[in-house]
Amino acid sequence: MSEDPELEARLAEQDSFEPPESFVEQANVSDPEIYEEFEENWPGAWERAADLLDWKTEYDEVLDDSNPPFYEWFTGGELNASYNCVDRHLDERGDEVAIEWVGEPTDEANRTYTYRDLYDEVNEFAAALRALGVEEDDVVTMYLPMIPELPIAMLACARIGAPHSVVFAGFSADALATRMNAADSDYLVTCDGYYRRGDPLDHLGKANEGLDGVGHDTETVVVDRLGDDGFGHGLGDDQYDYDDLVAEQSGTAVEPVTRDAEDMLFLMYTSGTTGEPKGVKHTTGGYLSYVAWTSQAVLDVKPEDTYFCPADIGWITGHSYIVYGPLALGTTTMMYEGTPDYPERDRMWEIVEEYEADQFYTAPTAIRAFMKWGSEYPEGHDLSSLRLLGTVGEPINPRAWKWYYKHVGNEDCPIVDTWWQTETGGMMVTGLPGISTMKPGSAGRPLPGIDARVVDAAGEEVDAGKAGYLTVNKPWPGMLRTLYNNDERFVSEYWTEYSDTDSDDPSDWVYFPEDGAKIDDDGYITVLGRVDDVINVSGHRLGTMEIESAIVGVEGVAEAAVVGGAHEVKGEAVYAYVILEDGYEGDDEMEAAIVEGVEDAIGPIARPESVVFTPELPKTRSGKIMRRLLEDIANDEGLGDTSTLRNPEIVEDIRESVQD
Ligand code: WT7
């Protein structure tokens, strides 16, 4: 398909799109009444989500809101997440594919797990974990890349009631140690390595380094991913080979442990404004219902689909919408190990074509990269199997939206722009693809049952078109229940800005996600981005304090300030302003040391795009670093008002050095 200037011009002007008729006809949810249904019968309408699961014991109450903001959902209910994602599909779908895994090397065979295979694998590994000593409520950490053993291990944990805490494989050894220490986790599942752009990557070396920083005894299971390509680390004391452990349990079945609806299913650490990552706690009943419901309503997942989300399971997107949501619905979920540009820039489209994927759910940063690479890559493949497209993680600009709509969706697929967070467990603000008019750049209305608003600093709803803050004014089943071992921080992080914290009336409690937003006359919400000191790099959240403390840890660095600046592909990139101690030079070597310091403390994802050495940082009279100003400099948006600056002359100096 060549560029058609007329079509391009029409698309560029069009600011709203109706869902394609062919989609509407078959959509899981197509009756607009659903919004009123939830409004009129709230919270009772949430039974619809719970009904998607098999409960061992029916719940007594949909919502217990007697102790806000410590809400409880489906109280009295009992269930097991692994049973719901695996066992219950066996009768009807035992021979259907649960997980279709594609490794990065193109000459390697894909791995296909039917629900029956998945059942066997999950049971054997659950038995292996038990044999290792894992008991109900022990936190098991997983530091694994995109290999099938990751969802298998997650489901094995769920089966025995051991919450998992997955640490993104791209995070550093230090980050692993911090999270294992914070969760007091005695068990780790990791692997020897994985493939990245054609080369094997040493992962066990990094995992071992992390384990050195864990302050208690641990036991580690190591998956052999690389075979002969491995790095020959061998296994230390208290380290076991995954295949050996599983072989010992061949054919063992493990009865799924009965869990209360409110029992913890998993922990996921995410960045906040302070240096300490936050351990977000999700539960068995509420979370699983919520991700099953949103997978069905928003992603339109049906059991016979092949659903493809090329995110990493190490982030919440992968937990909710690669593993738990799709498997709860009994569909085929795909996993891809590598990057979208290896061996060529059409790898995603090659996979979509080969496996005839029905849905494709990715981040705007990926779409911007695809767009930059050119439409010839998607156009070289038959993508007609696609029925729905989705985006998540950051705002999508209308131009990228339209490119996705035309060149990937062939103007035949609705796009759902889904706003949510690690903390919300699942999607919150987005269109329903069989109902909603789409407006590129706007996530859409809050989902049925979700009371999201845009308010000013005083908590009053803003007029259409005015920027304000996003709030959520009623609880929802997928919400985080607390921050692990830290109820106080849970309240102070999310429930103070707009809540009356002395009240026990739930209507006085408002969840604050720390995003800026606008709302239009139709109630469509455009999310503008974080209003706290968090940077969104390629759809991933990084705390400025975490990065700053990594930089200050580098020898010779006296002070550092980190901000997010606009980036064509990443959305935002990390810009670091650094003051050195006397006697140190701001040269290439120092810059390399700083980049390395950040990679060691967090991971390559947090690597500064540029490091600016400066003799001083702009501060207010009270000594606070003026981040907004540094952001303006990074974005070259002019200097704003510098009158409250303690040291205004420094601004010009920084500005000049950035532009060198
Ligand atoms: C932050 C949450 C949700 C899974 C991936 C990220 C931003 C997320 C959108 C969207 C605009 C978005 C927000 C949010 N965000 N989705 N569709 N439009 N912004 O999860 O790491 O917890 O980050 O991502 O700023 O607060 P996360």
XYZ file of C-alpha atoms and ligand atoms in Angstrom:
687
model
C 0.000 0.000 0.000
C 1.568 3.283 -0.990
C 0.883 6.554 0.774
C -2.387 7.993 -0.432
C -2.228 11.775 0.078
C -5.990 12.173 -0.004
C -6.509 9.527 2.630
C -3.698 10.958 4.749
C -5.283 14.398 4.633
C -8.685 13.034 5.602
C -7.231 11.102 8.524
C -5.239 14.076 9.716
C -8.389 16.160 9.971
C -10.726 13.599 11.416
C -10.947 13.889 15.183
C -13.432 11.177 15.997
C -13.979 7.637 14.764
C -16.892 5.250 15.157
C -16.275 1.601 16.003
C -16.355 -0.483 12.816
C -19.715 -2.186 12.240
C -18.053 -5.570 11.755
C -16.572 -5.232 15.226
C -19.742 -4.017 16.925
C -21.708 -7.014 15.627
C -19.539 -9.464 17.494
C -18.402 -7.381 20.491
C -18.558 -8.928 23.958
C -20.137 -5.731 25.234
C -22.287 -3.745 22.837
C -25.197 -2.403 24.891
C -24.607 1.220 26.004
C -27.029 0.607 28.893
C -24.124 -0.917 30.755
C -23.040 2.513 32.020
C -26.436 3.153 33.638
C -26.597 -0.387 34.917
C -23.458 0.190 36.973
C -24.595 3.610 38.103
C -27.996 2.458 39.260
C -26.818 -0.711 40.875
C -23.547 0.186 42.517
C -21.671 -1.714 43.906
C -24.000 -4.639 43.134
C -23.258 -4.481 39.399
C -19.726 -5.642 40.131
C -21.160 -9.121 40.596
C -20.864 -9.261 36.849
C -17.076 -9.331 37.211
C -17.096 -11.880 40.032
C -19.432 -14.082 37.998
C -16.664 -14.597 35.445
C -14.830 -16.695 38.026
C -15.460 -20.037 39.690
C -15.773 -19.565 43.435
C -15.212 -22.349 45.891
C -17.393 -20.486 48.379
C -19.794 -17.774 47.266
C -19.028 -14.338 48.720
C -21.406 -12.743 51.256
C -20.962 -9.144 50.308
C -19.796 -7.377 47.136
C -18.110 -4.495 48.954
C -17.241 -3.919 52.566
C -16.570 -0.199 52.844
C -16.794 0.059 56.609
C -13.151 1.037 57.045
C -12.108 3.322 54.187
C -9.700 3.397 52.436
C -9.160 -0.244 53.427
C -11.912 -1.546 51.203
C -12.659 -5.243 50.869
C -14.330 -6.883 47.892
C -16.349 -10.082 47.592
C -15.879 -10.730 51.294
C -16.459 -14.223 52.562
C -15.757 -15.621 49.089
C -13.115 -18.288 48.561
C -11.312 -19.258 45.379
C -7.970 -20.129 43.821
C -6.476 -18.111 40.973
C -4.547 -21.005 39.435
C -7.705 -23.118 39.410
C -9.522 -20.300 37.633
C -6.772 -19.757 35.064
C -6.047 -23.427 34.384
C -8.077 -26.291 35.882
C -11.537 -25.058 35.098
C -10.747 -24.869 31.375
C -9.581 -28.482 31.137
C -12.920 -30.124 30.362
C -13.796 -27.947 27.427
C -10.474 -26.531 26.374
C -7.825 -28.949 27.602
C -6.401 -29.398 24.101
C -6.624 -25.746 23.156
C -3.541 -23.568 23.406
C -3.127 -21.578 26.621
C 0.332 -20.105 26.011
C 2.020 -19.714 22.650
C 5.637 -18.738 23.235
C 7.975 -17.339 20.596
C 11.661 -17.102 21.459
C 13.870 -14.421 20.016
C 16.110 -16.634 17.829
C 14.198 -17.223 14.611
C 15.648 -20.700 14.158
C 14.335 -21.879 17.499
C 11.041 -23.765 17.634
C 8.161 -21.988 19.335
C 6.756 -23.618 22.467
C 3.070 -24.355 22.640
C 1.325 -25.149 25.936
C -2.214 -26.429 25.817
C -4.297 -25.938 28.947
C -3.550 -29.592 29.737
C 0.206 -28.972 29.362
C -0.048 -25.853 31.466
C -1.903 -27.806 34.135
C 0.894 -30.378 34.271
C 3.665 -27.779 34.380
C 1.973 -25.644 37.016
C 1.243 -28.640 39.231
C 4.752 -30.014 39.008
C 6.360 -26.693 39.778
C 3.885 -26.047 42.604
C 4.924 -29.408 44.075
C 8.594 -28.495 43.587
C 8.165 -25.190 45.413
C 6.470 -26.979 48.285
C 9.244 -29.551 48.433
C 11.665 -26.660 48.673
C 9.814 -25.440 51.754
C 7.549 -22.733 50.342
C 4.451 -22.363 52.519
C 1.224 -20.459 52.102
C 1.824 -16.679 52.354
C 5.597 -16.910 51.764
C 6.605 -14.340 49.151
C 8.386 -15.909 46.167
C 10.423 -13.507 44.042
C 10.750 -14.071 40.310
C 13.523 -12.460 38.336
C 12.754 -13.905 34.947
C 12.561 -12.624 31.375
C 9.839 -13.518 28.890
C 10.084 -17.304 29.042
C 7.167 -19.681 29.734
C 8.526 -20.605 33.156
C 7.559 -17.116 34.357
C 3.764 -17.474 34.039
C 4.100 -21.129 35.074
C 5.894 -20.103 38.269
C 3.340 -17.348 38.939
C 0.464 -19.791 38.610
C 2.313 -22.399 40.687
C 2.624 -19.828 43.474
C -1.038 -18.907 43.172
C -1.878 -22.598 43.435
C -0.196 -22.973 46.820
C -1.209 -19.539 48.096
C 2.301 -18.087 47.999
C 2.220 -14.479 46.742
C 4.702 -13.749 43.971
C 6.775 -10.648 43.522
C 8.060 -10.395 39.967
C 11.074 -8.159 39.418
C 11.521 -6.990 35.815
C 14.537 -8.837 34.354
C 15.949 -5.570 33.006
C 16.271 -4.207 36.521
C 19.681 -4.286 38.185
C 21.097 -6.581 40.871
C 20.608 -3.799 43.423
C 16.963 -3.416 42.484
C 16.460 -7.163 42.959
C 18.114 -7.075 46.387
C 16.057 -4.059 47.512
C 12.818 -5.817 46.576
C 13.728 -9.164 48.127
C 14.743 -7.425 51.337
C 11.628 -5.261 51.420
C 9.341 -8.274 50.940
C 11.431 -10.450 53.255
C 11.347 -12.989 50.451
C 13.304 -16.214 51.010
C 12.802 -17.707 47.560
C 13.952 -16.665 44.124
C 13.169 -18.129 40.706
C 15.548 -16.930 38.012
C 17.387 -18.232 34.942
C 20.821 -18.465 33.370
C 20.103 -15.895 30.702
C 18.056 -14.962 27.655
C 18.445 -13.543 24.166
C 18.583 -9.885 23.288
C 19.114 -8.759 19.693
C 20.822 -11.977 18.781
C 23.137 -12.380 21.743
C 22.769 -14.430 24.896
C 22.642 -12.234 27.956
C 24.051 -13.265 31.319
C 21.213 -13.050 33.808
C 22.364 -15.417 36.557
C 25.504 -13.356 37.123
C 23.282 -10.369 37.861
C 20.894 -12.441 40.005
C 23.798 -13.769 42.072
C 25.112 -10.275 42.611
C 21.648 -9.289 43.795
C 21.513 -12.252 46.170
C 24.754 -11.041 47.753
C 22.817 -7.981 48.849
C 19.959 -9.906 50.447
C 20.174 -9.823 54.212
C 18.715 -13.269 54.939
C 19.080 -16.877 53.753
C 17.570 -17.665 50.384
C 16.879 -20.619 48.124
C 17.057 -20.145 44.385
C 15.632 -22.066 41.458
C 17.451 -21.544 38.159
C 15.817 -22.166 34.793
C 18.194 -23.285 32.041
C 17.148 -21.075 29.150
C 20.408 -20.848 27.215
C 21.668 -24.433 27.170
C 25.072 -24.421 25.476
C 24.983 -20.644 25.133
C 25.087 -20.341 28.921
C 27.794 -18.579 30.890
C 28.848 -21.529 33.021
C 28.142 -20.036 36.420
C 27.202 -23.384 37.883
C 24.861 -23.638 40.836
C 25.841 -22.413 44.273
C 24.714 -23.790 47.631
C 20.977 -23.378 47.988
C 20.540 -23.166 44.223
C 18.570 -25.765 42.289
C 18.040 -26.555 38.671
C 14.427 -26.007 37.623
C 14.294 -29.086 35.399
C 15.695 -31.338 38.133
C 13.140 -30.135 40.670
C 10.284 -30.555 38.233
C 11.471 -33.995 37.090
C 11.279 -35.166 40.710
C 7.621 -34.160 40.747
C 6.677 -35.673 37.422
C 2.939 -36.310 37.353
C 2.323 -34.877 40.846
C -0.970 -33.040 41.274
C -1.283 -30.317 43.874
C -4.694 -29.485 45.253
C -5.280 -25.723 44.737
C -5.209 -24.021 48.129
C -8.452 -22.307 49.101
C -7.802 -18.588 49.376
C -10.001 -15.872 50.802
C -11.050 -13.279 48.249
C -8.978 -10.720 50.126
C -5.852 -12.892 50.433
C -2.827 -11.505 48.622
C -2.260 -12.867 45.119
C 0.894 -10.893 44.427
C 3.075 -7.933 45.192
C 4.457 -5.627 42.575
C 7.020 -2.987 43.348
C 6.681 0.329 41.584
C 8.513 3.643 41.715
C 7.308 6.495 43.829
C 8.589 9.948 44.579
C 10.844 8.821 47.375
C 13.736 6.416 46.883
C 11.966 3.369 48.356
C 9.898 1.434 45.813
C 6.320 0.801 46.836
C 5.110 -2.783 47.289
C 1.647 -2.693 45.741
C -0.552 -5.471 47.150
C -3.187 -7.134 44.948
C -5.732 -9.697 46.069
C -7.139 -12.938 44.767
C -10.867 -12.217 44.345
C -11.038 -8.540 43.478
C -8.008 -8.388 41.224
C -8.774 -11.545 39.286
C -12.415 -10.571 38.748
C -11.369 -7.136 37.613
C -8.764 -8.237 35.070
C -11.065 -10.959 33.716
C -13.894 -8.438 33.325
C -11.759 -5.747 31.653
C -10.105 -8.333 29.352
C -13.565 -9.348 28.245
C -15.165 -5.901 28.019
C -12.256 -3.801 26.747
C -9.928 -6.201 24.935
C -12.923 -8.198 23.682
C -11.125 -11.433 24.514
C -12.983 -14.611 23.607
C -11.828 -18.163 24.328
C -11.166 -18.885 20.648
C -8.931 -15.810 20.197
C -5.192 -15.572 19.921
C -4.353 -12.558 21.981
C -0.988 -10.814 21.645
C 0.413 -8.282 24.078
C 4.167 -7.874 23.526
C 4.700 -6.176 26.904
C 6.904 -7.734 29.568
C 5.292 -9.777 32.326
C 7.690 -8.014 34.701
C 5.362 -4.997 34.578
C 1.722 -4.833 35.641
C 0.516 -4.849 32.015
C 1.916 -8.341 31.620
C 0.513 -9.586 34.939
C -2.999 -8.383 34.177
C -3.183 -8.658 30.409
C -0.778 -11.403 29.368
C -1.246 -13.796 32.272
C -4.233 -13.424 34.588
C -6.953 -11.764 32.484
C -6.533 -13.783 29.270
C -5.983 -17.113 31.047
C -8.961 -16.575 33.343
C -11.026 -16.312 30.164
C -9.491 -19.472 28.669
C -8.023 -17.842 25.587
C -4.641 -18.295 23.861
C -2.166 -15.735 25.128
C 1.105 -15.124 23.306
C 4.525 -14.417 24.737
C 7.484 -13.041 22.825
C 10.984 -13.094 24.292
C 12.809 -10.494 22.231
C 12.672 -6.945 20.926
C 10.416 -5.732 18.073
C 13.347 -4.917 15.798
C 15.116 -8.262 15.834
C 16.091 -9.700 13.440
C 14.153 -7.105 11.430
C 11.777 -4.281 12.153
C 8.804 -6.374 11.127
C 9.106 -9.006 13.853
C 5.807 -8.052 15.502
C 3.936 -8.186 12.209
C 5.550 -11.458 11.280
C 4.247 -12.930 14.561
C 0.780 -11.419 14.138
C 0.596 -12.913 10.639
C 1.950 -16.333 11.530
C -0.242 -16.869 14.599
C -3.218 -14.918 13.263
C -3.460 -12.742 16.333
C -6.872 -11.222 17.028
C -5.768 -8.455 19.391
C -2.590 -6.424 19.675
C -2.017 -4.407 22.856
C 1.124 -2.284 23.140
C 2.536 1.032 24.371
C 2.641 4.354 22.494
C 6.435 4.301 22.667
C 6.419 1.155 20.501
C 3.937 2.734 18.084
C 6.128 5.814 17.737
C 9.080 3.564 16.966
C 7.053 1.588 14.374
C 5.981 4.871 12.822
C 9.544 6.085 12.627
C 10.687 2.843 11.019
C 8.035 3.196 8.325
C 4.741 1.727 7.209
C 6.426 -0.707 4.824
C 7.022 -3.064 7.776
C 3.390 -3.659 8.761
C 2.342 -3.427 5.149
C 4.630 -6.281 4.187
C 2.413 -8.646 6.196
C -1.140 -9.892 6.207
C -2.557 -8.381 9.398
C -6.180 -9.066 8.532
C -6.602 -11.400 11.526
C -6.487 -8.356 13.839
C -9.809 -7.275 15.280
C -8.786 -4.852 18.035
C -5.803 -2.661 18.897
C -4.906 -1.240 22.264
C -2.441 1.128 23.866
C -1.297 1.607 27.441
C 1.311 3.280 29.581
C 1.458 6.902 28.473
C -0.479 9.445 26.476
C -0.656 8.742 22.746
C -0.495 11.681 20.379
C -3.200 11.783 17.671
C -0.660 11.360 14.876
C 0.668 8.089 16.309
C -2.911 6.952 17.021
C -3.910 7.521 13.408
C -0.818 5.804 12.080
C -1.658 2.767 14.227
C -5.305 2.886 13.129
C -4.441 2.987 9.454
C -1.225 1.045 9.011
C -1.756 -1.690 11.582
C -5.538 -1.761 11.882
C -6.329 -1.032 8.232
C -9.113 1.259 9.542
C -10.951 -1.903 10.518
C -10.061 -2.217 14.193
C -11.170 -0.106 17.129
C -8.339 1.248 19.275
C -8.690 1.259 23.046
C -6.447 3.810 24.759
C -6.403 2.438 28.285
C -5.443 4.579 31.265
C -4.564 2.702 34.429
C -1.714 2.047 36.846
C 0.122 -0.660 38.737
C -2.037 0.363 41.684
C -5.379 0.146 39.891
C -4.715 -3.489 38.877
C -6.583 -3.049 35.613
C -7.985 -0.552 33.133
C -9.936 2.419 34.480
C -10.461 5.059 31.811
C -10.952 3.832 28.246
C -13.638 3.341 25.662
C -15.653 0.168 25.304
C -14.640 -0.891 21.794
C -18.095 -1.995 20.659
C -19.832 1.125 21.964
C -17.649 4.189 22.220
C -16.786 6.793 19.650
C -13.004 7.082 19.592
C -11.204 10.405 19.892
C -7.490 10.072 19.147
C -5.419 11.382 22.032
C -8.174 10.939 24.594
C -8.447 7.771 26.665
C -12.242 8.167 26.757
C -14.843 7.942 29.497
C -14.255 6.093 32.738
C -15.332 2.458 32.463
C -18.779 1.537 33.797
C -18.678 1.561 37.586
C -15.553 3.731 37.719
C -16.110 7.183 39.146
C -13.144 9.123 37.770
C -13.220 12.923 37.703
C -10.998 15.837 36.796
C -10.740 18.340 39.636
C -8.846 21.483 40.607
C -6.531 21.821 43.588
C -9.544 22.320 45.872
C -11.214 19.154 44.630
C -13.910 20.909 42.567
C -14.623 19.486 39.133
C -13.040 21.632 36.423
C -14.832 22.966 33.350
C -14.460 21.185 30.042
C -11.132 21.929 28.417
C -9.386 23.058 31.621
C -6.443 21.141 32.978
C -6.832 19.604 36.406
C -6.060 16.480 38.392
C -7.484 13.040 37.853
C -9.197 11.479 40.878
C -11.146 8.275 41.461
C -14.044 8.830 43.809
C -15.282 5.304 44.418
C -13.415 2.064 45.096
C -13.207 -0.718 42.481
C -12.441 -4.450 42.806
C -8.963 -4.339 41.204
C -7.610 -1.587 43.436
C -4.480 -2.090 45.507
C -5.362 -2.918 49.090
C -2.317 -1.411 50.730
C 1.433 -0.998 50.340
C 3.101 -4.100 51.683
C 3.672 -3.759 55.432
C 2.996 -0.054 55.207
C -0.633 0.990 55.668
C 0.474 4.450 56.675
C 2.305 5.107 53.445
C -0.664 3.667 51.528
C -2.897 6.339 53.035
C -0.386 9.155 52.696
C 0.559 8.340 49.084
C -2.922 7.948 47.635
C -5.606 9.099 50.037
C -4.675 12.451 51.528
C -4.841 15.172 48.826
C -8.589 14.975 48.320
C -9.829 12.933 51.264
C -11.083 13.784 54.708
C -8.833 11.344 56.457
C -10.697 11.637 59.762
C -13.939 10.461 58.240
C -15.223 6.913 58.106
C -17.733 7.802 55.400
C -16.450 6.297 52.145
C -17.719 9.266 50.132
C -15.081 11.380 51.903
C -12.278 9.225 50.547
C -10.838 9.973 47.122
C -8.018 8.105 45.386
C -5.354 10.348 43.861
C -3.323 8.709 41.060
C -0.999 11.706 40.633
C -1.868 12.346 37.012
C -2.894 15.595 35.378
C -5.881 15.459 33.003
C -8.478 17.361 30.977
C -12.092 16.478 30.343
C -14.284 17.499 27.390
C -18.022 18.121 27.030
C -18.684 14.448 26.345
C -16.885 13.417 29.513
C -13.830 12.148 27.605
C -10.655 12.311 29.646
C -7.264 13.174 28.199
C -4.494 12.186 30.556
C -1.659 14.713 30.524
C 0.956 12.863 32.579
C 2.340 12.613 36.067
C 2.179 15.543 38.419
C 4.637 14.022 40.891
C 8.381 13.516 40.544
C 7.978 10.411 38.460
C 9.268 10.139 34.894
C 7.470 7.971 32.366
C 10.165 6.500 30.113
C 8.766 4.302 27.347
C 5.661 3.715 29.440
C 7.648 2.755 32.518
C 7.616 4.629 35.737
C 10.882 5.817 37.254
C 11.261 7.907 40.376
C 13.556 10.927 40.077
C 14.777 10.397 43.650
C 15.860 6.838 42.908
C 17.905 8.033 39.934
C 19.311 10.996 41.820
C 20.477 8.860 44.707
C 22.170 6.510 42.218
C 24.012 9.470 40.686
C 25.017 10.929 44.023
C 26.488 7.521 44.839
C 29.071 7.981 42.062
C 32.468 9.122 43.285
C 32.986 12.832 42.704
C 29.310 13.772 42.484
C 28.133 16.354 45.008
C 24.517 16.921 43.972
C 22.142 15.847 41.224
C 18.723 16.730 39.914
C 16.890 14.567 37.419
C 13.918 15.539 35.280
C 11.961 14.156 32.352
C 12.324 15.821 28.969
C 10.302 15.129 25.834
C 11.691 12.364 23.632
C 10.493 11.413 20.169
C 10.249 7.685 20.813
C 10.473 7.194 24.575
C 7.870 9.849 25.337
C 10.026 11.097 28.152
C 13.742 10.642 28.674
C 15.909 11.148 31.743
C 17.928 14.368 31.900
C 20.448 14.685 34.702
C 21.942 17.907 36.051
C 25.017 17.228 38.119
C 27.251 19.258 40.400
C 30.699 17.759 40.949
C 32.912 17.958 43.981
C 36.018 20.119 43.707
C 38.804 18.447 41.817
C 36.553 16.399 39.513
C 36.123 17.058 35.798
C 32.798 16.913 33.958
C 34.301 14.889 31.133
C 33.249 11.833 29.123
C 34.682 9.543 31.737
C 32.608 11.113 34.473
C 29.517 10.927 32.294
C 30.171 7.230 31.651
C 30.592 6.629 35.387
C 27.257 8.311 36.064
C 25.468 6.294 33.390
C 27.001 3.133 34.816
C 26.003 4.139 38.331
C 22.385 4.483 37.255
C 22.431 1.200 35.336
C 23.855 -0.582 38.363
C 21.365 0.883 40.789
C 18.232 0.573 38.666
C 18.818 -0.764 35.165
C 19.504 0.416 31.600
C 15.945 1.758 31.295
C 16.828 4.599 33.692
C 20.009 5.566 31.806
C 20.224 9.364 31.443
C 19.762 10.611 27.905
C 22.110 13.426 28.715
C 24.180 14.533 31.684
C 24.703 18.247 32.140
C 27.478 19.344 34.478
C 26.685 22.581 36.213
C 28.292 24.583 39.013
C 24.884 25.231 40.643
C 21.245 24.116 40.469
C 18.328 26.500 40.229
C 16.636 26.605 43.621
C 13.823 28.512 45.179
C 14.570 30.845 48.045
C 13.658 28.054 50.407
C 16.252 25.785 48.795
C 14.017 23.462 46.752
C 15.335 22.463 43.358
C 13.181 23.988 40.627
C 12.419 20.895 38.641
C 9.812 22.585 36.495
C 12.443 24.988 35.299
C 14.921 22.230 34.549
C 12.180 20.455 32.628
C 11.548 23.578 30.589
C 15.230 23.761 29.798
C 15.287 20.091 28.804
C 12.268 20.701 26.593
C 13.505 24.096 25.484
C 10.165 25.659 26.234
C 11.547 28.938 27.444
C 12.454 29.788 30.969
C 9.188 30.628 32.614
C 9.185 32.843 35.627
C 12.582 32.928 37.270
C 11.831 35.674 39.733
C 11.579 33.396 42.744
C 14.913 31.847 41.935
C 17.632 32.120 44.472
C 20.255 31.993 41.766
C 18.728 33.149 38.479
C 22.021 33.616 36.668
C 22.634 29.884 36.816
C 19.681 29.203 34.548
C 21.327 30.725 31.503
C 24.506 28.755 32.179
C 22.619 25.467 32.326
C 20.639 26.339 29.279
C 23.777 27.031 27.299
C 25.460 23.812 28.302
C 22.366 21.780 27.354
C 22.371 23.270 23.927
C 26.036 22.572 23.207
C 1.133 5.718 34.826
C 1.075 4.367 35.471
C -0.878 0.766 33.266
C 0.194 -0.153 32.963
C 1.450 0.467 32.495
C 1.975 1.608 33.315
C 0.576 6.609 32.735
C -0.829 4.741 31.793
C -1.903 5.756 30.208
C -2.716 6.211 29.113
C -1.881 8.373 29.473
C -1.101 6.707 30.865
C -0.037 7.466 33.830
C -0.139 6.505 34.999
N -0.429 6.034 31.845
N -1.710 4.561 30.810
N -3.494 5.377 28.400
N -2.670 7.525 28.785
N -1.087 8.002 30.490
O 1.766 1.386 34.689
O 4.009 1.970 35.640
O 1.956 1.963 37.084
O 2.325 3.747 35.344
O 1.284 5.559 33.410
O 0.825 8.523 34.121
O -0.203 7.138 36.243
P 2.553 2.237 35.751
